[in-house]
Amino acid sequence: GEVMRSIKLVAIPLPSVTVLSSGAACKGDSCVCQGGAAAGGGFRLRFSGEPPWAVSIQTEGANATVFDDLWDRETTLTLPVGSHLLTSVTETNSLGGDRAPCQREVSVPLVVRPLPRAELAPLVCKHLCKDEAAGIMVTLTHGTPPFTVDLQDQLGNVVRQRFAAASGEIRLDSAELVSGRAGDVLTGFHNWTIRQLADAWMCKAVEDTPVVSGSVSSDVPIQQEVASTKQSQTLPTGSEAASDPGGADRAGPAK
């Protein structure tokens, strides 16, 4: 008679990978800021299936990189600044050669955004206009506008201003005073440095020690200038008459 044989087929689910970390302003992509919450631009990944796993990452303008021997179900993948694409996840354990490794093709954008940087420069003006405070030009060299910058002087005063474009003027008489006293900011000598910088993607550079290389000095004796100007405009009538002996004649005869 005929010999009946049965074959047992076992369906093995393909592995999967989920990105757990994502920035606040990524517009659909998974992104982190350089050196942000995940240090070094790291993405937290969660795997399904059986360890160990391997993932393939395609970086813009470079060859694909394989990160293998990943045994933890949740792991952090560190990538440099730039745009990347997670293209596959693989279970590399072949169960002693009984089966080929299972692989799932994916397409997950991973973006590491650079921390913002800016440069300071004093306004090109030798003398201040009457009632006008000193200004500082700030230019965003890394990052995406709009951006917000905090400046700190040697006295601990901190001012803040937001810019829609990549550069603009910080006006000390109209900028938001974060800490300190307005009177201290608007008079005397100040050595301004960048204390904090945040761009449109909420990537934030915070300096524990202000960036001395980006410092700008301002000497703003505004109150003294205004006071002396007002005094010169309100001289006593007697003084004016004394300095102009012919004034009485021009005024006409006394009645």
PDB file of C-alpha atoms in Angstrom:
ATOM      1  CA  GLY A   1       0.000   0.000   0.000  1.00  0.00           C
ATOM      2  CA  GLU A   2       0.883   3.633  -0.139  1.00  0.00           C
ATOM      3  CA  VAL A   3       2.861   5.223   2.710  1.00  0.00           C
ATOM      4  CA  MET A   4       1.282   8.422   3.902  1.00  0.00           C
ATOM      5  CA  ARG A   5       3.665  11.084   5.127  1.00  0.00           C
ATOM      6  CA  SER A   6       2.824  14.396   6.733  1.00  0.00           C
ATOM      7  CA  ILE A   7       4.895  17.522   6.667  1.00  0.00           C
ATOM      8  CA  LYS A   8       4.473  20.082   9.395  1.00  0.00           C
ATOM      9  CA  LEU A   9       4.831  23.653   8.221  1.00  0.00           C
ATOM     10  CA  VAL A  10       5.660  26.286  10.796  1.00  0.00           C
ATOM     11  CA  ALA A  11       5.060  29.906   9.898  1.00  0.00           C
ATOM     12  CA  ILE A  12       7.716  32.070  11.518  1.00  0.00           C
ATOM     13  CA  PRO A  13       6.714  35.711  11.792  1.00  0.00           C
ATOM     14  CA  LEU A  14       9.118  38.228  10.357  1.00  0.00           C
ATOM     15  CA  PRO A  15      10.957  40.415  12.832  1.00  0.00           C
ATOM     16  CA  SER A  16       9.942  44.049  13.184  1.00  0.00           C
ATOM     17  CA  VAL A  17      11.491  47.218  14.545  1.00  0.00           C
ATOM     18  CA  THR A  18       9.822  50.282  16.073  1.00  0.00           C
ATOM     19  CA  VAL A  19      11.449  53.656  16.659  1.00  0.00           C
ATOM     20  CA  LEU A  20      10.579  54.850  20.166  1.00  0.00           C
ATOM     21  CA  SER A  21      12.293  58.251  20.165  1.00  0.00           C
ATOM     22  CA  SER A  22      11.131  61.102  17.983  1.00  0.00           C
ATOM     23  CA  GLY A  23      11.520  64.873  18.075  1.00  0.00           C
ATOM     24  CA  ALA A  24       8.698  67.356  18.526  1.00  0.00           C
ATOM     25  CA  ALA A  25       8.911  68.985  15.096  1.00  0.00           C
ATOM     26  CA  CYS A  26       9.858  66.184  12.735  1.00  0.00           C
ATOM     27  CA  LYS A  27       6.898  66.422  10.339  1.00  0.00           C
ATOM     28  CA  GLY A  28       6.365  62.672  10.131  1.00  0.00           C
ATOM     29  CA  ASP A  29       9.986  61.542  10.340  1.00  0.00           C
ATOM     30  CA  SER A  30      11.759  60.131  13.375  1.00  0.00           C
ATOM     31  CA  CYS A  31      14.312  62.688  14.443  1.00  0.00           C
ATOM     32  CA  VAL A  32      16.468  63.736  17.358  1.00  0.00           C
ATOM     33  CA  CYS A  33      18.736  66.684  18.007  1.00  0.00           C
ATOM     34  CA  GLN A  34      22.471  66.173  18.089  1.00  0.00           C
ATOM     35  CA  GLY A  35      23.504  65.514  21.669  1.00  0.00           C
ATOM     36  CA  GLY A  36      19.895  65.938  22.797  1.00  0.00           C
ATOM     37  CA  ALA A  37      17.798  63.692  25.039  1.00  0.00           C
ATOM     38  CA  ALA A  38      19.389  60.676  23.400  1.00  0.00           C
ATOM     39  CA  ALA A  39      23.077  61.543  23.661  1.00  0.00           C
ATOM     40  CA  GLY A  40      24.963  61.651  20.404  1.00  0.00           C
ATOM     41  CA  GLY A  41      21.848  61.653  18.241  1.00  0.00           C
ATOM     42  CA  GLY A  42      20.681  58.218  19.385  1.00  0.00           C
ATOM     43  CA  PHE A  43      17.413  56.501  18.409  1.00  0.00           C
ATOM     44  CA  ARG A  44      15.754  54.021  20.757  1.00  0.00           C
ATOM     45  CA  LEU A  45      14.656  50.920  18.845  1.00  0.00           C
ATOM     46  CA  ARG A  46      12.368  48.077  19.935  1.00  0.00           C
ATOM     47  CA  PHE A  47      12.534  44.681  18.190  1.00  0.00           C
ATOM     48  CA  SER A  48      10.096  41.804  17.860  1.00  0.00           C
ATOM     49  CA  GLY A  49      11.134  38.233  17.097  1.00  0.00           C
ATOM     50  CA  GLU A  50      14.132  36.337  18.402  1.00  0.00           C
ATOM     51  CA  PRO A  51      17.579  37.796  19.129  1.00  0.00           C
ATOM     52  CA  PRO A  52      20.115  38.612  17.980  1.00  0.00           C
ATOM     53  CA  TRP A  53      19.006  41.183  15.421  1.00  0.00           C
ATOM     54  CA  ALA A  54      20.735  43.260  12.796  1.00  0.00           C
ATOM     55  CA  VAL A  55      19.571  46.468  11.136  1.00  0.00           C
ATOM     56  CA  SER A  56      20.750  48.093   7.933  1.00  0.00           C
ATOM     57  CA  ILE A  57      21.022  51.884   7.769  1.00  0.00           C
ATOM     58  CA  GLN A  58      21.442  53.793   4.527  1.00  0.00           C
ATOM     59  CA  THR A  59      23.014  57.213   5.069  1.00  0.00           C
ATOM     60  CA  GLU A  60      22.567  59.977   2.546  1.00  0.00           C
ATOM     61  CA  GLY A  61      25.654  60.157   0.348  1.00  0.00           C
ATOM     62  CA  ALA A  62      27.292  57.052   1.869  1.00  0.00           C
ATOM     63  CA  ASN A  63      27.175  53.258   1.739  1.00  0.00           C
ATOM     64  CA  ALA A  64      24.775  51.242   3.887  1.00  0.00           C
ATOM     65  CA  THR A  65      25.932  50.359   7.408  1.00  0.00           C
ATOM     66  CA  VAL A  66      24.884  47.164   9.205  1.00  0.00           C
ATOM     67  CA  PHE A  67      24.550  47.180  12.988  1.00  0.00           C
ATOM     68  CA  ASP A  68      24.511  43.550  14.090  1.00  0.00           C
ATOM     69  CA  ASP A  69      24.738  41.372  17.199  1.00  0.00           C
ATOM     70  CA  LEU A  70      21.923  43.331  18.860  1.00  0.00           C
ATOM     71  CA  TRP A  71      20.676  41.145  21.725  1.00  0.00           C
ATOM     72  CA  ASP A  72      18.574  43.586  23.749  1.00  0.00           C
ATOM     73  CA  ARG A  73      14.926  43.910  22.743  1.00  0.00           C
ATOM     74  CA  GLU A  74      15.298  47.669  23.239  1.00  0.00           C
ATOM     75  CA  THR A  75      18.529  49.316  22.184  1.00  0.00           C
ATOM     76  CA  THR A  76      19.878  52.738  21.259  1.00  0.00           C
ATOM     77  CA  LEU A  77      21.357  53.336  17.823  1.00  0.00           C
ATOM     78  CA  THR A  78      23.757  56.272  17.553  1.00  0.00           C
ATOM     79  CA  LEU A  79      24.015  58.083  14.217  1.00  0.00           C
ATOM     80  CA  PRO A  80      25.854  61.210  13.025  1.00  0.00           C
ATOM     81  CA  VAL A  81      24.160  64.453  11.983  1.00  0.00           C
ATOM     82  CA  GLY A  82      22.282  63.994   8.716  1.00  0.00           C
ATOM     83  CA  SER A  83      19.468  62.069   7.019  1.00  0.00           C
ATOM     84  CA  HIS A  84      19.393  58.279   7.296  1.00  0.00           C
ATOM     85  CA  LEU A  85      17.042  55.486   6.254  1.00  0.00           C
ATOM     86  CA  LEU A  86      16.482  52.259   8.195  1.00  0.00           C
ATOM     87  CA  THR A  87      16.002  49.715   5.390  1.00  0.00           C
ATOM     88  CA  SER A  88      15.836  46.262   7.009  1.00  0.00           C
ATOM     89  CA  VAL A  89      15.750  44.276  10.257  1.00  0.00           C
ATOM     90  CA  THR A  90      17.054  40.706  10.401  1.00  0.00           C
ATOM     91  CA  GLU A  91      16.952  37.827  12.892  1.00  0.00           C
ATOM     92  CA  THR A  92      20.509  36.614  12.473  1.00  0.00           C
ATOM     93  CA  ASN A  93      20.033  33.389  14.509  1.00  0.00           C
ATOM     94  CA  SER A  94      19.575  30.593  11.965  1.00  0.00           C
ATOM     95  CA  LEU A  95      18.752  27.999  14.689  1.00  0.00           C
ATOM     96  CA  GLY A  96      21.812  25.920  13.983  1.00  0.00           C
ATOM     97  CA  GLY A  97      21.329  26.023  10.232  1.00  0.00           C
ATOM     98  CA  ASP A  98      17.743  24.680  10.324  1.00  0.00           C
ATOM     99  CA  ARG A  99      16.472  27.794   8.575  1.00  0.00           C
ATOM    100  CA  ALA A 100      17.697  30.915   6.861  1.00  0.00           C
ATOM    101  CA  PRO A 101      17.646  34.144   8.854  1.00  0.00           C
ATOM    102  CA  CYS A 102      14.328  35.964   8.633  1.00  0.00           C
ATOM    103  CA  GLN A 103      14.480  39.491   7.289  1.00  0.00           C
ATOM    104  CA  ARG A 104      11.901  42.244   6.927  1.00  0.00           C
ATOM    105  CA  GLU A 105      12.371  45.132   4.520  1.00  0.00           C
ATOM    106  CA  VAL A 106      11.358  48.494   5.993  1.00  0.00           C
ATOM    107  CA  SER A 107      11.698  52.165   5.141  1.00  0.00           C
ATOM    108  CA  VAL A 108      11.997  54.392   8.228  1.00  0.00           C
ATOM    109  CA  PRO A 109      13.556  57.879   7.898  1.00  0.00           C
ATOM    110  CA  LEU A 110      15.900  58.795  10.746  1.00  0.00           C
ATOM    111  CA  VAL A 111      17.071  62.404  10.978  1.00  0.00           C
ATOM    112  CA  VAL A 112      19.721  63.787  13.334  1.00  0.00           C
ATOM    113  CA  ARG A 113      19.528  67.576  13.352  1.00  0.00           C
ATOM    114  CA  PRO A 114      22.579  69.688  14.249  1.00  0.00           C
ATOM    115  CA  LEU A 115      22.627  71.869  17.335  1.00  0.00           C
ATOM    116  CA  PRO A 116      22.178  75.525  16.432  1.00  0.00           C
ATOM    117  CA  ARG A 117      25.104  77.920  16.505  1.00  0.00           C
ATOM    118  CA  ALA A 118      25.259  81.667  16.088  1.00  0.00           C
ATOM    119  CA  GLU A 119      27.756  84.485  15.861  1.00  0.00           C
ATOM    120  CA  LEU A 120      27.572  87.918  17.494  1.00  0.00           C
ATOM    121  CA  ALA A 121      28.801  91.237  16.154  1.00  0.00           C
ATOM    122  CA  PRO A 122      28.370  94.811  17.392  1.00  0.00           C
ATOM    123  CA  LEU A 123      26.404  97.226  15.245  1.00  0.00           C
ATOM    124  CA  VAL A 124      28.641  99.239  12.966  1.00  0.00           C
ATOM    125  CA  CYS A 125      28.047 102.612  14.626  1.00  0.00           C
ATOM    126  CA  LYS A 126      30.580 104.782  16.398  1.00  0.00           C
ATOM    127  CA  HIS A 127      28.080 106.933  18.262  1.00  0.00           C
ATOM    128  CA  LEU A 128      24.623 106.242  19.604  1.00  0.00           C
ATOM    129  CA  CYS A 129      21.711 108.395  18.567  1.00  0.00           C
ATOM    130  CA  LYS A 130      19.877 110.284  21.273  1.00  0.00           C
ATOM    131  CA  ASP A 131      17.598 108.007  23.321  1.00  0.00           C
ATOM    132  CA  GLU A 132      18.799 104.938  21.385  1.00  0.00           C
ATOM    133  CA  ALA A 133      20.203 101.816  23.050  1.00  0.00           C
ATOM    134  CA  ALA A 134      23.123  99.779  21.767  1.00  0.00           C
ATOM    135  CA  GLY A 135      22.336  96.825  19.507  1.00  0.00           C
ATOM    136  CA  ILE A 136      24.027  93.539  18.644  1.00  0.00           C
ATOM    137  CA  MET A 137      23.811  91.646  15.360  1.00  0.00           C
ATOM    138  CA  VAL A 138      23.267  87.885  15.698  1.00  0.00           C
ATOM    139  CA  THR A 139      23.617  85.469  12.764  1.00  0.00           C
ATOM    140  CA  LEU A 140      22.544  81.819  12.851  1.00  0.00           C
ATOM    141  CA  THR A 141      25.371  79.717  11.330  1.00  0.00           C
ATOM    142  CA  HIS A 142      23.934  76.239  12.073  1.00  0.00           C
ATOM    143  CA  GLY A 143      20.303  75.286  12.545  1.00  0.00           C
ATOM    144  CA  THR A 144      16.965  76.364  11.090  1.00  0.00           C
ATOM    145  CA  PRO A 145      15.197  79.716  11.641  1.00  0.00           C
ATOM    146  CA  PRO A 146      13.142  81.013  13.302  1.00  0.00           C
ATOM    147  CA  PHE A 147      15.388  80.927  16.341  1.00  0.00           C
ATOM    148  CA  THR A 148      15.599  82.343  19.853  1.00  0.00           C
ATOM    149  CA  VAL A 149      18.813  83.510  21.495  1.00  0.00           C
ATOM    150  CA  ASP A 150      19.612  84.332  25.131  1.00  0.00           C
ATOM    151  CA  LEU A 151      22.530  86.660  25.838  1.00  0.00           C
ATOM    152  CA  GLN A 152      24.243  87.041  29.199  1.00  0.00           C
ATOM    153  CA  ASP A 153      26.611  89.756  30.375  1.00  0.00           C
ATOM    154  CA  GLN A 154      29.365  89.654  32.968  1.00  0.00           C
ATOM    155  CA  LEU A 155      26.910  90.824  35.658  1.00  0.00           C
ATOM    156  CA  GLY A 156      24.517  87.912  35.136  1.00  0.00           C
ATOM    157  CA  ASN A 157      21.862  89.900  33.250  1.00  0.00           C
ATOM    158  CA  VAL A 158      20.134  87.782  30.582  1.00  0.00           C
ATOM    159  CA  VAL A 159      18.132  89.148  27.623  1.00  0.00           C
ATOM    160  CA  ARG A 160      16.166  87.135  25.047  1.00  0.00           C
ATOM    161  CA  GLN A 161      14.954  87.840  21.532  1.00  0.00           C
ATOM    162  CA  ARG A 162      13.288  85.774  18.788  1.00  0.00           C
ATOM    163  CA  PHE A 163      14.132  86.116  15.100  1.00  0.00           C
ATOM    164  CA  ALA A 164      12.135  84.983  12.067  1.00  0.00           C
ATOM    165  CA  ALA A 165      15.119  85.066   9.697  1.00  0.00           C
ATOM    166  CA  ALA A 166      18.662  83.727  10.001  1.00  0.00           C
ATOM    167  CA  SER A 167      20.018  87.049  11.265  1.00  0.00           C
ATOM    168  CA  GLY A 168      18.794  90.150  13.033  1.00  0.00           C
ATOM    169  CA  GLU A 169      19.472  92.864  15.579  1.00  0.00           C
ATOM    170  CA  ILE A 170      19.131  92.439  19.312  1.00  0.00           C
ATOM    171  CA  ARG A 171      17.984  95.744  20.786  1.00  0.00           C
ATOM    172  CA  LEU A 172      18.893  95.987  24.433  1.00  0.00           C
ATOM    173  CA  ASP A 173      16.106  98.517  25.051  1.00  0.00           C
ATOM    174  CA  SER A 174      13.364  96.228  23.676  1.00  0.00           C
ATOM    175  CA  ALA A 175      14.618  92.654  24.192  1.00  0.00           C
ATOM    176  CA  GLU A 176      12.902  90.494  26.829  1.00  0.00           C
ATOM    177  CA  LEU A 177      14.684  90.726  30.170  1.00  0.00           C
ATOM    178  CA  VAL A 178      14.960  87.139  31.463  1.00  0.00           C
ATOM    179  CA  SER A 179      16.936  87.989  34.584  1.00  0.00           C
ATOM    180  CA  GLY A 180      18.608  91.062  36.037  1.00  0.00           C
ATOM    181  CA  ARG A 181      17.573  94.707  36.059  1.00  0.00           C
ATOM    182  CA  ALA A 182      16.661  96.855  33.053  1.00  0.00           C
ATOM    183  CA  GLY A 183      18.661  99.756  34.444  1.00  0.00           C
ATOM    184  CA  ASP A 184      21.799  97.608  34.558  1.00  0.00           C
ATOM    185  CA  VAL A 185      21.302  96.437  30.962  1.00  0.00           C
ATOM    186  CA  LEU A 186      20.788  99.907  29.504  1.00  0.00           C
ATOM    187  CA  THR A 187      23.790 101.655  31.074  1.00  0.00           C
ATOM    188  CA  GLY A 188      27.484 101.042  31.414  1.00  0.00           C
ATOM    189  CA  PHE A 189      29.892  98.510  29.951  1.00  0.00           C
ATOM    190  CA  HIS A 190      28.714  94.954  29.121  1.00  0.00           C
ATOM    191  CA  ASN A 191      30.446  91.899  27.705  1.00  0.00           C
ATOM    192  CA  TRP A 192      27.628  89.929  26.030  1.00  0.00           C
ATOM    193  CA  THR A 193      27.925  86.218  25.308  1.00  0.00           C
ATOM    194  CA  ILE A 194      25.557  83.543  23.970  1.00  0.00           C
ATOM    195  CA  ARG A 195      23.999  81.572  26.833  1.00  0.00           C
ATOM    196  CA  GLN A 196      21.256  79.624  25.034  1.00  0.00           C
ATOM    197  CA  LEU A 197      20.140  79.114  21.453  1.00  0.00           C
ATOM    198  CA  ALA A 198      17.048  77.257  20.163  1.00  0.00           C
ATOM    199  CA  ASP A 199      16.018  76.839  16.518  1.00  0.00           C
ATOM    200  CA  ALA A 200      12.778  75.957  14.718  1.00  0.00           C
ATOM    201  CA  TRP A 201      13.192  72.220  15.402  1.00  0.00           C
ATOM    202  CA  MET A 202      13.492  72.879  19.147  1.00  0.00           C
ATOM    203  CA  CYS A 203      17.116  71.819  19.022  1.00  0.00           C
ATOM    204  CA  LYS A 204      18.699  73.719  21.881  1.00  0.00           C
ATOM    205  CA  ALA A 205      22.305  74.585  22.641  1.00  0.00           C
ATOM    206  CA  VAL A 206      22.774  75.496  26.305  1.00  0.00           C
ATOM    207  CA  GLU A 207      26.119  76.743  27.542  1.00  0.00           C
ATOM    208  CA  ASP A 208      26.939  76.129  31.206  1.00  0.00           C
ATOM    209  CA  THR A 209      29.706  78.634  30.649  1.00  0.00           C
ATOM    210  CA  PRO A 210      28.733  81.381  28.180  1.00  0.00           C
ATOM    211  CA  VAL A 211      30.493  81.232  24.830  1.00  0.00           C
ATOM    212  CA  VAL A 212      33.318  83.695  25.355  1.00  0.00           C
ATOM    213  CA  SER A 213      34.442  83.361  21.721  1.00  0.00           C
ATOM    214  CA  GLY A 214      31.135  84.901  20.665  1.00  0.00           C
ATOM    215  CA  SER A 215      31.266  87.865  23.041  1.00  0.00           C
ATOM    216  CA  VAL A 216      30.416  91.439  22.116  1.00  0.00           C
ATOM    217  CA  SER A 217      31.151  94.484  24.280  1.00  0.00           C
ATOM    218  CA  SER A 218      28.824  97.458  24.535  1.00  0.00           C
ATOM    219  CA  ASP A 219      29.273 100.697  26.426  1.00  0.00           C
ATOM    220  CA  VAL A 220      25.852 102.339  26.771  1.00  0.00           C
ATOM    221  CA  PRO A 221      25.780 105.558  28.846  1.00  0.00           C
ATOM    222  CA  ILE A 222      22.229 106.258  27.682  1.00  0.00           C
ATOM    223  CA  GLN A 223      20.763 107.755  30.836  1.00  0.00           C
ATOM    224  CA  GLN A 224      23.659 110.171  31.231  1.00  0.00           C
ATOM    225  CA  GLU A 225      23.385 111.251  27.593  1.00  0.00           C
ATOM    226  CA  VAL A 226      19.643 111.798  27.841  1.00  0.00           C
ATOM    227  CA  ALA A 227      19.975 113.781  31.075  1.00  0.00           C
ATOM    228  CA  SER A 228      22.655 116.089  29.650  1.00  0.00           C
ATOM    229  CA  THR A 229      20.623 116.604  26.478  1.00  0.00           C
ATOM    230  CA  LYS A 230      17.522 117.634  28.424  1.00  0.00           C
ATOM    231  CA  GLN A 231      19.579 119.982  30.566  1.00  0.00           C
ATOM    232  CA  SER A 232      21.015 121.736  27.500  1.00  0.00           C
ATOM    233  CA  GLN A 233      17.512 122.238  26.138  1.00  0.00           C
ATOM    234  CA  THR A 234      16.143 123.884  29.349  1.00  0.00           C
ATOM    235  CA  LEU A 235      18.654 126.615  30.137  1.00  0.00           C
ATOM    236  CA  PRO A 236      17.315 129.385  32.505  1.00  0.00           C
ATOM    237  CA  THR A 237      15.909 132.441  30.763  1.00  0.00           C
ATOM    238  CA  GLY A 238      18.281 134.667  32.681  1.00  0.00           C
ATOM    239  CA  SER A 239      21.275 132.825  31.320  1.00  0.00           C
ATOM    240  CA  GLU A 240      20.002 133.215  27.783  1.00  0.00           C
ATOM    241  CA  ALA A 241      19.450 136.965  28.325  1.00  0.00           C
ATOM    242  CA  ALA A 242      22.887 137.396  29.867  1.00  0.00           C
ATOM    243  CA  SER A 243      24.554 135.712  26.913  1.00  0.00           C
ATOM    244  CA  ASP A 244      22.635 137.962  24.442  1.00  0.00           C
ATOM    245  CA  PRO A 245      22.926 141.652  25.470  1.00  0.00           C
ATOM    246  CA  GLY A 246      20.893 142.749  22.467  1.00  0.00           C
ATOM    247  CA  GLY A 247      17.962 140.588  23.311  1.00  0.00           C
ATOM    248  CA  ALA A 248      16.054 143.333  25.129  1.00  0.00           C
ATOM    249  CA  ASP A 249      16.401 145.688  22.139  1.00  0.00           C
ATOM    250  CA  ARG A 250      15.003 143.047  19.760  1.00  0.00           C
ATOM    251  CA  ALA A 251      12.092 142.477  22.119  1.00  0.00           C
ATOM    252  CA  GLY A 252      10.820 146.003  21.484  1.00  0.00           C
ATOM    253  CA  PRO A 253      10.365 149.035  23.781  1.00  0.00           C
ATOM    254  CA  ALA A 254       8.877 148.618  27.194  1.00  0.00           C
ATOM    255  CA  LYS A 255       5.299 149.713  27.572  1.00  0.00           C
TER     256      LYS A 255
END
